[in-house]
Amino acid sequence: MERRTFLRGAVVGSSAAAFGGTLMRGAVYAAPAQPGTGPYGALLAPDANGIALPGGFTSRVIARSGRTVAGTSYTWHSAPDGGACFADGTGWIYVSNSEVDPGGGASAVRFDSSGNVTGAYRILSGTRQNCAGGRTPWDSWLSCEEVSLGHVYETDPRGVAAAVRRAAMGRFKHEAAAADPVRKVVYLTEDETNGCFYRFVPATWGDLSDGTLQVLVAGTAASGSFTWANVPDPDGSPTATRSQVSGAKRFNGGEGCHYADDTVWFTTKGDNRVWRLDLAAGTYALAYDDSLVSGSAPLTGVDNITGSSSGDLYVAEDGGNMEICLITPADVVSPFLRVSGQSGSEITGPAFSPDGTRLYFSSQRGTSGSSSGGITYEVRGPFRS
């Protein structure tokens, strides 16, 4: 797969082919790519788990699909996908979706303050192809069904409260969700070749049982201003939600979504693009495009996105050379880790522990290339704070 260039907040113009992988936030032009120049340095040889990491970082396997999680009696699910971490007393919990149909659902692993696994359990069952999702500010996990007329389910990471279907958030081929506590909305991506980008406006913030589903309306250009319009029938039947509002902007296969500092980043897999919404300004820009290839840019196959407390973005690759790439606030892109020997898989579910010292992620199909071969990892090291 061809390597591509990521332009954070850049304006795409006639000189686009010259853009590289060093990013200038809000700039018109970006400097040529500088692979391997990130804050942690070059990747070392793969470790015993097949993970190439910068110096000072280590990895361990947390769980494998079809096997019991160490120290528990719980069998880890197939095809681990989107994930997030939640504080739990002095420890934390990592939740992970299962992208299989039927079966789906989500599971969780509990850790103590030293990072030891103390439990594992199911938090959602009986759903279909739960791909990505997002955490809420009130510490619930939104698990999204990536199927036609799919639902969003609000789940309890601690496994105490029963999961609840949030029908008001619309029925479509859901992918990811990102909560915006400033505007008190939840952004939603749609994994269709002519999909849309949505936001859900709850009637009461903190309660997703009722509210208004809206779709982003904009022109066909790669950048410009946008507005929001109500979706008349969030149920999506007989008319799909993406077909109900004239002027709704189309996106080719919505994937990961991340909110930070009045900005929403989301990826589209069908055209290998990353989009940036400046929520304060009400503008959007094409931050990355498959046509903007310049040299050996370090990011290929953009998919899930997460962020750290330092302001760094971590972008997981679907295929490519199985990397999680780092994008710093100084707008430099570099590989943070690479998984070897698993070219038939994809990286999913990157999420940081609450204290920012550990990064969790999965290889969805592992070395076997099958959904039953998923592997969930933890990386520790001197992450920037």
mmCIF file of C-alpha atoms in Angstrom:
data_model
loop_
_atom_site.group_PDB
_atom_site.id
_atom_site.type_symbol
_atom_site.label_atom_id
_atom_site.label_comp_id
_atom_site.label_asym_id
_atom_site.label_seq_id
_atom_site.Cartn_x
_atom_site.Cartn_y
_atom_site.Cartn_z
ATOM 1 C CA MET A 1 0.000 0.000 0.000
ATOM 2 C CA GLU A 2 1.258 3.440 -0.952
ATOM 3 C CA ARG A 3 2.399 5.709 1.867
ATOM 4 C CA ARG A 4 0.577 8.997 2.143
ATOM 5 C CA THR A 5 0.954 12.474 3.603
ATOM 6 C CA PHE A 6 -1.073 13.892 6.513
ATOM 7 C CA LEU A 7 -1.613 17.638 6.590
ATOM 8 C CA ARG A 8 -2.949 18.847 9.896
ATOM 9 C CA GLY A 9 -5.289 21.769 9.378
ATOM 10 C CA ALA A 10 -3.648 22.654 6.063
ATOM 11 C CA VAL A 11 -5.427 24.376 3.205
ATOM 12 C CA VAL A 12 -5.278 22.226 0.083
ATOM 13 C CA GLY A 13 -4.211 24.101 -3.021
ATOM 14 C CA SER A 14 -2.397 23.747 -6.317
ATOM 15 C CA SER A 15 0.918 23.039 -4.591
ATOM 16 C CA ALA A 16 -0.530 20.074 -2.710
ATOM 17 C CA ALA A 17 1.797 17.544 -4.314
ATOM 18 C CA ALA A 18 4.747 19.207 -2.618
ATOM 19 C CA PHE A 19 3.311 18.865 0.864
ATOM 20 C CA GLY A 20 5.092 16.518 3.236
ATOM 21 C CA GLY A 21 4.702 14.847 6.597
ATOM 22 C CA THR A 22 5.864 17.656 8.894
ATOM 23 C CA LEU A 23 2.662 19.450 9.802
ATOM 24 C CA MET A 24 1.999 23.118 10.360
ATOM 25 C CA ARG A 25 -1.281 23.646 12.172
ATOM 26 C CA GLY A 26 -3.421 26.156 10.335
ATOM 27 C CA ALA A 27 -0.729 26.739 7.720
ATOM 28 C CA VAL A 28 -1.146 26.961 3.962
ATOM 29 C CA TYR A 29 1.953 24.901 3.215
ATOM 30 C CA ALA A 30 3.789 22.169 5.093
ATOM 31 C CA ALA A 31 7.427 21.171 4.978
ATOM 32 C CA PRO A 32 8.651 17.891 3.419
ATOM 33 C CA ALA A 33 8.144 14.698 5.365
ATOM 34 C CA GLN A 34 10.656 13.863 8.058
ATOM 35 C CA PRO A 35 10.033 10.210 9.036
ATOM 36 C CA GLY A 36 11.536 9.056 12.309
ATOM 37 C CA THR A 37 12.010 12.528 13.766
ATOM 38 C CA GLY A 38 9.316 12.344 16.436
ATOM 39 C CA PRO A 39 9.872 13.038 20.152
ATOM 40 C CA TYR A 40 10.719 9.403 20.964
ATOM 41 C CA GLY A 41 13.210 8.733 18.188
ATOM 42 C CA ALA A 42 13.463 5.838 15.768
ATOM 43 C CA LEU A 43 11.858 2.449 16.290
ATOM 44 C CA LEU A 44 14.065 -0.362 17.558
ATOM 45 C CA ALA A 45 13.945 -3.978 16.403
ATOM 46 C CA PRO A 46 10.708 -5.838 17.237
ATOM 47 C CA ASP A 47 10.518 -7.184 20.791
ATOM 48 C CA ALA A 48 9.439 -10.685 21.818
ATOM 49 C CA ASN A 49 5.825 -9.743 21.058
ATOM 50 C CA GLY A 50 6.703 -8.560 17.555
ATOM 51 C CA ILE A 51 6.227 -4.879 18.479
ATOM 52 C CA ALA A 52 8.836 -2.354 17.324
ATOM 53 C CA LEU A 53 8.979 0.525 19.822
ATOM 54 C CA PRO A 54 11.208 3.515 20.575
ATOM 55 C CA GLY A 55 13.865 3.148 23.250
ATOM 56 C CA GLY A 56 12.525 3.032 26.815
ATOM 57 C CA PHE A 57 9.156 1.497 25.870
ATOM 58 C CA THR A 58 8.011 -2.084 26.481
ATOM 59 C CA SER A 59 4.996 -4.163 25.458
ATOM 60 C CA ARG A 60 3.001 -7.027 26.926
ATOM 61 C CA VAL A 61 0.062 -9.105 25.746
ATOM 62 C CA ILE A 62 -3.099 -8.497 27.785
ATOM 63 C CA ALA A 63 -5.533 -10.852 26.077
ATOM 64 C CA ARG A 64 -5.970 -13.174 23.089
ATOM 65 C CA SER A 65 -9.240 -13.977 21.337
ATOM 66 C CA GLY A 66 -10.652 -17.352 22.334
ATOM 67 C CA ARG A 67 -8.412 -17.663 25.403
ATOM 68 C CA THR A 68 -9.035 -16.821 29.025
ATOM 69 C CA VAL A 69 -7.598 -13.521 30.187
ATOM 70 C CA ALA A 70 -4.691 -14.289 32.527
ATOM 71 C CA GLY A 71 -5.798 -14.552 36.157
ATOM 72 C CA THR A 72 -9.485 -14.705 35.232
ATOM 73 C CA SER A 73 -11.990 -17.241 33.903
ATOM 74 C CA TYR A 74 -13.229 -14.926 31.151
ATOM 75 C CA THR A 75 -12.648 -15.805 27.483
ATOM 76 C CA TRP A 76 -11.631 -12.758 25.423
ATOM 77 C CA HIS A 77 -13.816 -11.922 22.430
ATOM 78 C CA SER A 78 -13.000 -12.239 18.732
ATOM 79 C CA ALA A 79 -12.032 -9.308 16.492
ATOM 80 C CA PRO A 80 -11.256 -6.716 19.188
ATOM 81 C CA ASP A 81 -11.916 -3.237 17.821
ATOM 82 C CA GLY A 82 -12.644 0.207 19.289
ATOM 83 C CA GLY A 83 -11.688 0.778 22.899
ATOM 84 C CA ALA A 84 -11.287 3.269 25.737
ATOM 85 C CA CYS A 85 -9.975 3.493 29.300
ATOM 86 C CA PHE A 86 -11.850 4.514 32.444
ATOM 87 C CA ALA A 87 -10.684 5.301 35.964
ATOM 88 C CA ASP A 88 -11.754 2.700 38.533
ATOM 89 C CA GLY A 89 -10.790 3.622 42.082
ATOM 90 C CA THR A 90 -6.993 3.512 42.190
ATOM 91 C CA GLY A 91 -6.930 1.359 39.045
ATOM 92 C CA TRP A 92 -8.589 1.502 35.647
ATOM 93 C CA ILE A 93 -10.615 -0.423 33.074
ATOM 94 C CA TYR A 94 -9.986 -0.972 29.369
ATOM 95 C CA VAL A 95 -13.094 -1.723 27.287
ATOM 96 C CA SER A 96 -13.014 -3.270 23.822
ATOM 97 C CA ASN A 97 -15.652 -3.876 21.154
ATOM 98 C CA SER A 98 -16.038 -7.120 19.194
ATOM 99 C CA GLU A 99 -16.493 -6.623 15.448
ATOM 100 C CA VAL A 100 -18.259 -9.882 14.643
ATOM 101 C CA ASP A 101 -21.781 -10.490 13.351
ATOM 102 C CA PRO A 102 -23.667 -12.099 14.960
ATOM 103 C CA GLY A 103 -22.303 -11.897 18.485
ATOM 104 C CA GLY A 104 -20.659 -8.512 18.634
ATOM 105 C CA GLY A 105 -20.852 -6.768 21.958
ATOM 106 C CA ALA A 106 -18.018 -5.533 24.156
ATOM 107 C CA SER A 107 -15.808 -6.735 27.011
ATOM 108 C CA ALA A 108 -13.671 -5.126 29.687
ATOM 109 C CA VAL A 109 -10.431 -5.821 31.549
ATOM 110 C CA ARG A 110 -9.916 -4.387 35.034
ATOM 111 C CA PHE A 111 -6.476 -3.380 36.373
ATOM 112 C CA ASP A 112 -5.264 -2.446 39.853
ATOM 113 C CA SER A 113 -3.056 0.573 40.591
ATOM 114 C CA SER A 114 0.061 -1.400 39.607
ATOM 115 C CA GLY A 115 -1.376 -2.503 36.291
ATOM 116 C CA ASN A 116 -2.097 -6.077 37.324
ATOM 117 C CA VAL A 117 -5.171 -7.656 35.737
ATOM 118 C CA THR A 118 -7.805 -8.230 38.420
ATOM 119 C CA GLY A 119 -10.834 -9.141 36.313
ATOM 120 C CA ALA A 120 -12.406 -9.442 32.879
ATOM 121 C CA TYR A 121 -16.075 -9.590 31.925
ATOM 122 C CA ARG A 122 -18.731 -8.894 29.308
ATOM 123 C CA ILE A 123 -20.456 -5.472 29.262
ATOM 124 C CA LEU A 124 -22.582 -5.840 26.095
ATOM 125 C CA SER A 125 -24.063 -8.908 24.367
ATOM 126 C CA GLY A 126 -26.484 -9.778 21.596
ATOM 127 C CA THR A 127 -25.515 -6.991 19.194
ATOM 128 C CA ARG A 128 -23.901 -6.994 15.752
ATOM 129 C CA GLN A 129 -20.469 -6.010 14.486
ATOM 130 C CA ASN A 130 -19.542 -3.515 17.182
ATOM 131 C CA CYS A 131 -16.737 -1.606 15.551
ATOM 132 C CA ALA A 132 -15.742 1.689 17.131
ATOM 133 C CA GLY A 133 -17.481 3.970 19.616
ATOM 134 C CA GLY A 134 -16.485 6.551 22.187
ATOM 135 C CA ARG A 135 -16.419 7.347 25.882
ATOM 136 C CA THR A 136 -18.644 9.945 27.498
ATOM 137 C CA PRO A 137 -17.698 12.554 30.111
ATOM 138 C CA TRP A 138 -19.927 10.671 32.580
ATOM 139 C CA ASP A 139 -17.835 7.516 32.153
ATOM 140 C CA SER A 140 -19.966 5.320 29.952
ATOM 141 C CA TRP A 141 -18.872 3.600 26.746
ATOM 142 C CA LEU A 142 -20.824 4.131 23.521
ATOM 143 C CA SER A 143 -20.555 0.953 21.469
ATOM 144 C CA CYS A 144 -21.577 1.376 17.821
ATOM 145 C CA GLU A 145 -22.949 -1.228 15.416
ATOM 146 C CA GLU A 146 -21.323 -1.078 11.990
ATOM 147 C CA VAL A 147 -24.321 -2.546 10.141
ATOM 148 C CA SER A 148 -27.153 -1.082 8.104
ATOM 149 C CA LEU A 149 -29.685 0.481 10.508
ATOM 150 C CA GLY A 150 -27.269 -0.151 13.362
ATOM 151 C CA HIS A 151 -27.699 1.292 16.838
ATOM 152 C CA VAL A 152 -25.565 2.968 19.484
ATOM 153 C CA TYR A 153 -25.524 1.196 22.855
ATOM 154 C CA GLU A 154 -24.556 2.976 26.050
ATOM 155 C CA THR A 155 -22.708 0.573 28.338
ATOM 156 C CA ASP A 156 -21.279 0.522 31.842
ATOM 157 C CA PRO A 157 -17.511 -0.192 31.826
ATOM 158 C CA ARG A 158 -17.852 -1.681 35.318
ATOM 159 C CA GLY A 159 -20.450 -4.175 34.141
ATOM 160 C CA VAL A 160 -22.978 -3.230 36.828
ATOM 161 C CA ALA A 161 -25.689 -1.342 34.943
ATOM 162 C CA ALA A 162 -27.346 -3.010 31.958
ATOM 163 C CA ALA A 163 -26.478 -1.696 28.502
ATOM 164 C CA VAL A 164 -29.112 0.565 26.925
ATOM 165 C CA ARG A 165 -29.913 1.067 23.250
ATOM 166 C CA ARG A 166 -29.881 4.784 22.416
ATOM 167 C CA ALA A 167 -32.389 4.889 19.555
ATOM 168 C CA ALA A 168 -32.521 8.693 19.464
ATOM 169 C CA MET A 169 -28.900 8.726 18.244
ATOM 170 C CA GLY A 170 -30.076 7.370 14.908
ATOM 171 C CA ARG A 171 -30.051 4.128 12.985
ATOM 172 C CA PHE A 172 -27.321 3.917 10.365
ATOM 173 C CA LYS A 173 -23.998 2.193 9.804
ATOM 174 C CA HIS A 174 -22.348 3.630 12.899
ATOM 175 C CA GLU A 175 -18.593 3.743 13.369
ATOM 176 C CA ALA A 176 -17.168 6.097 16.017
ATOM 177 C CA ALA A 177 -18.425 8.659 18.520
ATOM 178 C CA ALA A 178 -16.741 11.610 20.235
ATOM 179 C CA ALA A 179 -18.280 13.692 23.015
ATOM 180 C CA ASP A 180 -17.882 17.471 23.074
ATOM 181 C CA PRO A 181 -18.488 18.753 26.633
ATOM 182 C CA VAL A 182 -18.264 22.390 25.529
ATOM 183 C CA ARG A 183 -21.155 22.272 23.054
ATOM 184 C CA LYS A 184 -22.772 19.335 24.885
ATOM 185 C CA VAL A 185 -23.082 17.152 21.796
ATOM 186 C CA VAL A 186 -21.790 13.791 20.546
ATOM 187 C CA TYR A 187 -20.263 13.546 17.053
ATOM 188 C CA LEU A 188 -20.871 10.391 15.016
ATOM 189 C CA THR A 189 -19.234 8.946 11.889
ATOM 190 C CA GLU A 190 -20.994 6.748 9.301
ATOM 191 C CA ASP A 191 -19.199 3.911 7.508
ATOM 192 C CA GLU A 192 -20.846 4.214 4.093
ATOM 193 C CA THR A 193 -19.235 5.152 0.782
ATOM 194 C CA ASN A 194 -21.620 8.124 0.637
ATOM 195 C CA GLY A 195 -21.966 8.563 4.378
ATOM 196 C CA CYS A 196 -22.416 11.685 6.445
ATOM 197 C CA PHE A 197 -21.026 13.232 9.603
ATOM 198 C CA TYR A 198 -23.527 13.730 12.417
ATOM 199 C CA ARG A 199 -23.926 15.207 15.845
ATOM 200 C CA PHE A 200 -26.442 14.244 18.506
ATOM 201 C CA VAL A 201 -27.756 17.052 20.715
ATOM 202 C CA PRO A 202 -29.196 15.523 23.922
ATOM 203 C CA ALA A 203 -32.251 17.169 25.437
ATOM 204 C CA THR A 204 -30.331 16.986 28.724
ATOM 205 C CA TRP A 205 -26.546 16.689 28.766
ATOM 206 C CA GLY A 206 -25.611 13.432 30.418
ATOM 207 C CA ASP A 207 -28.801 11.683 29.281
ATOM 208 C CA LEU A 208 -28.778 10.207 25.751
ATOM 209 C CA SER A 209 -32.319 8.864 25.844
ATOM 210 C CA ASP A 210 -33.772 11.864 24.037
ATOM 211 C CA GLY A 211 -32.458 14.565 21.755
ATOM 212 C CA THR A 212 -31.964 15.735 18.187
ATOM 213 C CA LEU A 213 -29.850 14.078 15.486
ATOM 214 C CA GLN A 214 -28.255 16.559 13.097
ATOM 215 C CA VAL A 215 -26.159 16.180 9.961
ATOM 216 C CA LEU A 216 -23.299 18.369 8.726
ATOM 217 C CA VAL A 217 -24.260 20.500 5.734
ATOM 218 C CA ALA A 218 -21.554 21.956 3.492
ATOM 219 C CA GLY A 219 -20.500 22.362 -0.105
ATOM 220 C CA THR A 220 -18.551 19.904 -2.210
ATOM 221 C CA ALA A 221 -15.216 21.720 -1.848
ATOM 222 C CA ALA A 222 -12.380 20.302 0.259
ATOM 223 C CA SER A 223 -12.669 23.170 2.723
ATOM 224 C CA GLY A 224 -15.151 25.824 3.744
ATOM 225 C CA SER A 225 -17.837 26.626 6.278
ATOM 226 C CA PHE A 226 -20.490 24.257 7.566
ATOM 227 C CA THR A 227 -23.823 24.252 9.355
ATOM 228 C CA TRP A 228 -25.983 21.611 11.018
ATOM 229 C CA ALA A 229 -29.465 20.504 9.955
ATOM 230 C CA ASN A 230 -31.951 18.305 11.795
ATOM 231 C CA VAL A 231 -32.457 14.769 10.473
ATOM 232 C CA PRO A 232 -36.268 14.438 10.203
ATOM 233 C CA ASP A 233 -36.388 10.688 10.855
ATOM 234 C CA PRO A 234 -33.427 9.351 12.886
ATOM 235 C CA ASP A 235 -34.917 5.848 12.594
ATOM 236 C CA GLY A 236 -33.599 5.760 9.024
ATOM 237 C CA SER A 237 -36.480 3.750 7.568
ATOM 238 C CA PRO A 238 -37.712 3.783 4.913
ATOM 239 C CA THR A 239 -35.351 6.645 3.989
ATOM 240 C CA ALA A 240 -31.731 6.396 5.171
ATOM 241 C CA THR A 241 -30.602 9.210 7.481
ATOM 242 C CA ARG A 242 -27.909 10.223 4.991
ATOM 243 C CA SER A 243 -30.572 10.794 2.302
ATOM 244 C CA GLN A 244 -32.995 12.969 4.239
ATOM 245 C CA VAL A 245 -31.297 16.384 4.202
ATOM 246 C CA SER A 246 -30.490 18.270 1.036
ATOM 247 C CA GLY A 247 -26.930 19.568 1.064
ATOM 248 C CA ALA A 248 -25.630 17.042 3.597
ATOM 249 C CA LYS A 249 -21.920 16.629 2.918
ATOM 250 C CA ARG A 250 -20.794 13.177 1.798
ATOM 251 C CA PHE A 251 -17.813 11.331 3.264
ATOM 252 C CA ASN A 252 -16.360 8.095 1.916
ATOM 253 C CA GLY A 253 -16.408 5.599 4.747
ATOM 254 C CA GLY A 254 -16.273 7.420 8.093
ATOM 255 C CA GLU A 255 -13.982 5.805 10.678
ATOM 256 C CA GLY A 256 -12.230 7.152 13.786
ATOM 257 C CA CYS A 257 -13.314 10.330 15.540
ATOM 258 C CA HIS A 258 -11.567 12.369 18.242
ATOM 259 C CA TYR A 259 -12.476 15.636 19.979
ATOM 260 C CA ALA A 260 -9.953 17.975 21.606
ATOM 261 C CA ASP A 261 -9.659 21.734 22.068
ATOM 262 C CA ASP A 262 -12.599 22.890 19.937
ATOM 263 C CA THR A 263 -11.555 20.569 17.110
ATOM 264 C CA VAL A 264 -12.933 17.303 15.788
ATOM 265 C CA TRP A 265 -10.721 15.008 13.751
ATOM 266 C CA PHE A 266 -12.223 12.127 11.797
ATOM 267 C CA THR A 267 -10.976 9.756 9.130
ATOM 268 C CA THR A 268 -12.532 8.380 5.953
ATOM 269 C CA LYS A 269 -11.151 5.040 4.843
ATOM 270 C CA GLY A 270 -12.628 4.933 1.342
ATOM 271 C CA ASP A 271 -10.433 7.763 0.106
ATOM 272 C CA ASN A 272 -7.741 7.726 2.816
ATOM 273 C CA ARG A 273 -8.534 11.199 4.056
ATOM 274 C CA VAL A 274 -8.473 12.939 7.424
ATOM 275 C CA TRP A 275 -10.863 15.805 8.044
ATOM 276 C CA ARG A 276 -10.645 18.601 10.577
ATOM 277 C CA LEU A 277 -13.590 20.612 11.913
ATOM 278 C CA ASP A 278 -12.727 23.883 13.608
ATOM 279 C CA LEU A 279 -15.789 24.108 15.816
ATOM 280 C CA ALA A 280 -15.083 27.617 17.086
ATOM 281 C CA ALA A 281 -14.734 29.017 13.561
ATOM 282 C CA GLY A 282 -17.389 26.793 11.992
ATOM 283 C CA THR A 283 -15.060 25.664 9.219
ATOM 284 C CA TYR A 284 -13.793 22.347 7.888
ATOM 285 C CA ALA A 285 -10.670 21.402 5.926
ATOM 286 C CA LEU A 286 -9.284 18.404 4.132
ATOM 287 C CA ALA A 287 -6.285 17.680 6.336
ATOM 288 C CA TYR A 288 -5.058 14.649 4.408
ATOM 289 C CA ASP A 289 -5.681 13.328 0.894
ATOM 290 C CA ASP A 290 -4.578 10.263 -1.012
ATOM 291 C CA SER A 291 -3.414 12.505 -3.871
ATOM 292 C CA LEU A 292 -0.997 14.385 -1.590
ATOM 293 C CA VAL A 293 1.744 11.772 -1.776
ATOM 294 C CA SER A 294 5.250 13.041 -1.158
ATOM 295 C CA GLY A 295 8.126 10.663 -0.523
ATOM 296 C CA SER A 296 7.864 8.147 2.279
ATOM 297 C CA ALA A 297 5.401 9.821 4.624
ATOM 298 C CA PRO A 298 5.095 7.770 7.825
ATOM 299 C CA LEU A 299 1.289 7.359 7.932
ATOM 300 C CA THR A 300 -0.689 4.915 5.764
ATOM 301 C CA GLY A 301 -4.278 3.700 6.023
ATOM 302 C CA VAL A 302 -5.670 6.125 8.612
ATOM 303 C CA ASP A 303 -8.296 4.681 10.958
ATOM 304 C CA ASN A 304 -8.839 5.037 14.746
ATOM 305 C CA ILE A 305 -7.602 8.209 16.449
ATOM 306 C CA THR A 306 -6.941 8.991 20.099
ATOM 307 C CA GLY A 307 -5.097 11.724 21.973
ATOM 308 C CA SER A 308 -2.844 12.095 24.996
ATOM 309 C CA SER A 309 -2.666 14.757 27.696
ATOM 310 C CA SER A 310 0.369 16.268 25.947
ATOM 311 C CA GLY A 311 -1.753 17.105 22.920
ATOM 312 C CA ASP A 312 -0.188 14.371 20.796
ATOM 313 C CA LEU A 313 -2.492 12.462 18.454
ATOM 314 C CA TYR A 314 -2.101 8.715 17.914
ATOM 315 C CA VAL A 315 -3.455 7.392 14.611
ATOM 316 C CA ALA A 316 -3.868 3.646 14.074
ATOM 317 C CA GLU A 317 -3.398 2.094 10.668
ATOM 318 C CA ASP A 318 -5.850 -0.297 9.021
ATOM 319 C CA GLY A 319 -3.390 -2.485 7.140
ATOM 320 C CA GLY A 320 -0.462 -0.578 5.676
ATOM 321 C CA ASN A 321 2.601 -1.571 7.659
ATOM 322 C CA MET A 322 0.616 -1.939 10.896
ATOM 323 C CA GLU A 323 1.761 1.198 12.692
ATOM 324 C CA ILE A 324 0.388 3.616 15.223
ATOM 325 C CA CYS A 325 1.710 6.995 14.148
ATOM 326 C CA LEU A 326 2.253 10.001 16.386
ATOM 327 C CA ILE A 327 1.286 13.558 15.432
ATOM 328 C CA THR A 328 2.731 16.121 17.843
ATOM 329 C CA PRO A 329 1.384 19.594 18.677
ATOM 330 C CA ALA A 330 4.369 20.848 16.673
ATOM 331 C CA ASP A 331 2.800 18.965 13.742
ATOM 332 C CA VAL A 332 5.479 16.357 13.191
ATOM 333 C CA VAL A 333 4.341 12.883 12.103
ATOM 334 C CA SER A 334 6.352 9.777 12.948
ATOM 335 C CA PRO A 335 5.768 6.074 13.633
ATOM 336 C CA PHE A 336 5.332 5.373 17.327
ATOM 337 C CA LEU A 337 5.096 1.589 17.029
ATOM 338 C CA ARG A 338 4.942 -1.109 14.367
ATOM 339 C CA VAL A 339 3.474 -4.617 14.627
ATOM 340 C CA SER A 340 5.439 -7.185 12.618
ATOM 341 C CA GLY A 341 4.276 -10.470 11.111
ATOM 342 C CA GLN A 342 0.589 -9.505 11.073
ATOM 343 C CA SER A 343 0.037 -8.016 7.627
ATOM 344 C CA GLY A 344 -3.456 -9.553 7.402
ATOM 345 C CA SER A 345 -4.677 -7.581 10.399
ATOM 346 C CA GLU A 346 -5.341 -3.986 11.431
ATOM 347 C CA ILE A 347 -4.610 -1.931 14.528
ATOM 348 C CA THR A 348 -7.654 -1.004 16.599
ATOM 349 C CA GLY A 349 -8.764 0.525 19.880
ATOM 350 C CA PRO A 350 -5.831 2.763 20.913
ATOM 351 C CA ALA A 351 -6.509 4.283 24.356
ATOM 352 C CA PHE A 352 -4.436 5.630 27.246
ATOM 353 C CA SER A 353 -4.756 4.665 30.893
ATOM 354 C CA PRO A 354 -6.092 7.565 32.998
ATOM 355 C CA ASP A 355 -2.590 8.479 34.213
ATOM 356 C CA GLY A 356 -1.240 8.498 30.656
ATOM 357 C CA THR A 357 1.533 5.967 31.323
ATOM 358 C CA ARG A 358 0.119 3.038 29.345
ATOM 359 C CA LEU A 359 -1.290 2.720 25.840
ATOM 360 C CA TYR A 360 -3.681 -0.123 25.010
ATOM 361 C CA PHE A 361 -4.509 -1.337 21.507
ATOM 362 C CA SER A 362 -5.355 -4.502 19.597
ATOM 363 C CA SER A 363 -4.317 -6.306 16.457
ATOM 364 C CA GLN A 364 -7.783 -7.334 15.330
ATOM 365 C CA ARG A 365 -6.813 -10.539 13.524
ATOM 366 C CA GLY A 366 -3.306 -11.180 14.854
ATOM 367 C CA THR A 367 -0.908 -13.507 13.065
ATOM 368 C CA SER A 368 -3.668 -15.793 11.765
ATOM 369 C CA GLY A 369 -5.523 -13.141 9.783
ATOM 370 C CA SER A 370 -8.750 -14.430 11.334
ATOM 371 C CA SER A 371 -11.174 -12.715 13.710
ATOM 372 C CA SER A 372 -10.483 -15.524 16.176
ATOM 373 C CA GLY A 373 -6.806 -14.524 16.320
ATOM 374 C CA GLY A 374 -7.098 -11.053 17.858
ATOM 375 C CA ILE A 375 -4.451 -9.863 20.328
ATOM 376 C CA THR A 376 -4.770 -6.984 22.802
ATOM 377 C CA TYR A 377 -1.569 -5.259 23.957
ATOM 378 C CA GLU A 378 -0.296 -2.760 26.511
ATOM 379 C CA VAL A 379 2.664 -0.432 25.925
ATOM 380 C CA ARG A 380 4.468 1.245 28.832
ATOM 381 C CA GLY A 381 7.142 3.891 28.759
ATOM 382 C CA PRO A 382 8.051 7.562 29.172
ATOM 383 C CA PHE A 383 5.016 9.084 27.458
ATOM 384 C CA ARG A 384 5.049 12.856 27.373
ATOM 385 C CA SER A 385 2.711 14.629 29.788
#
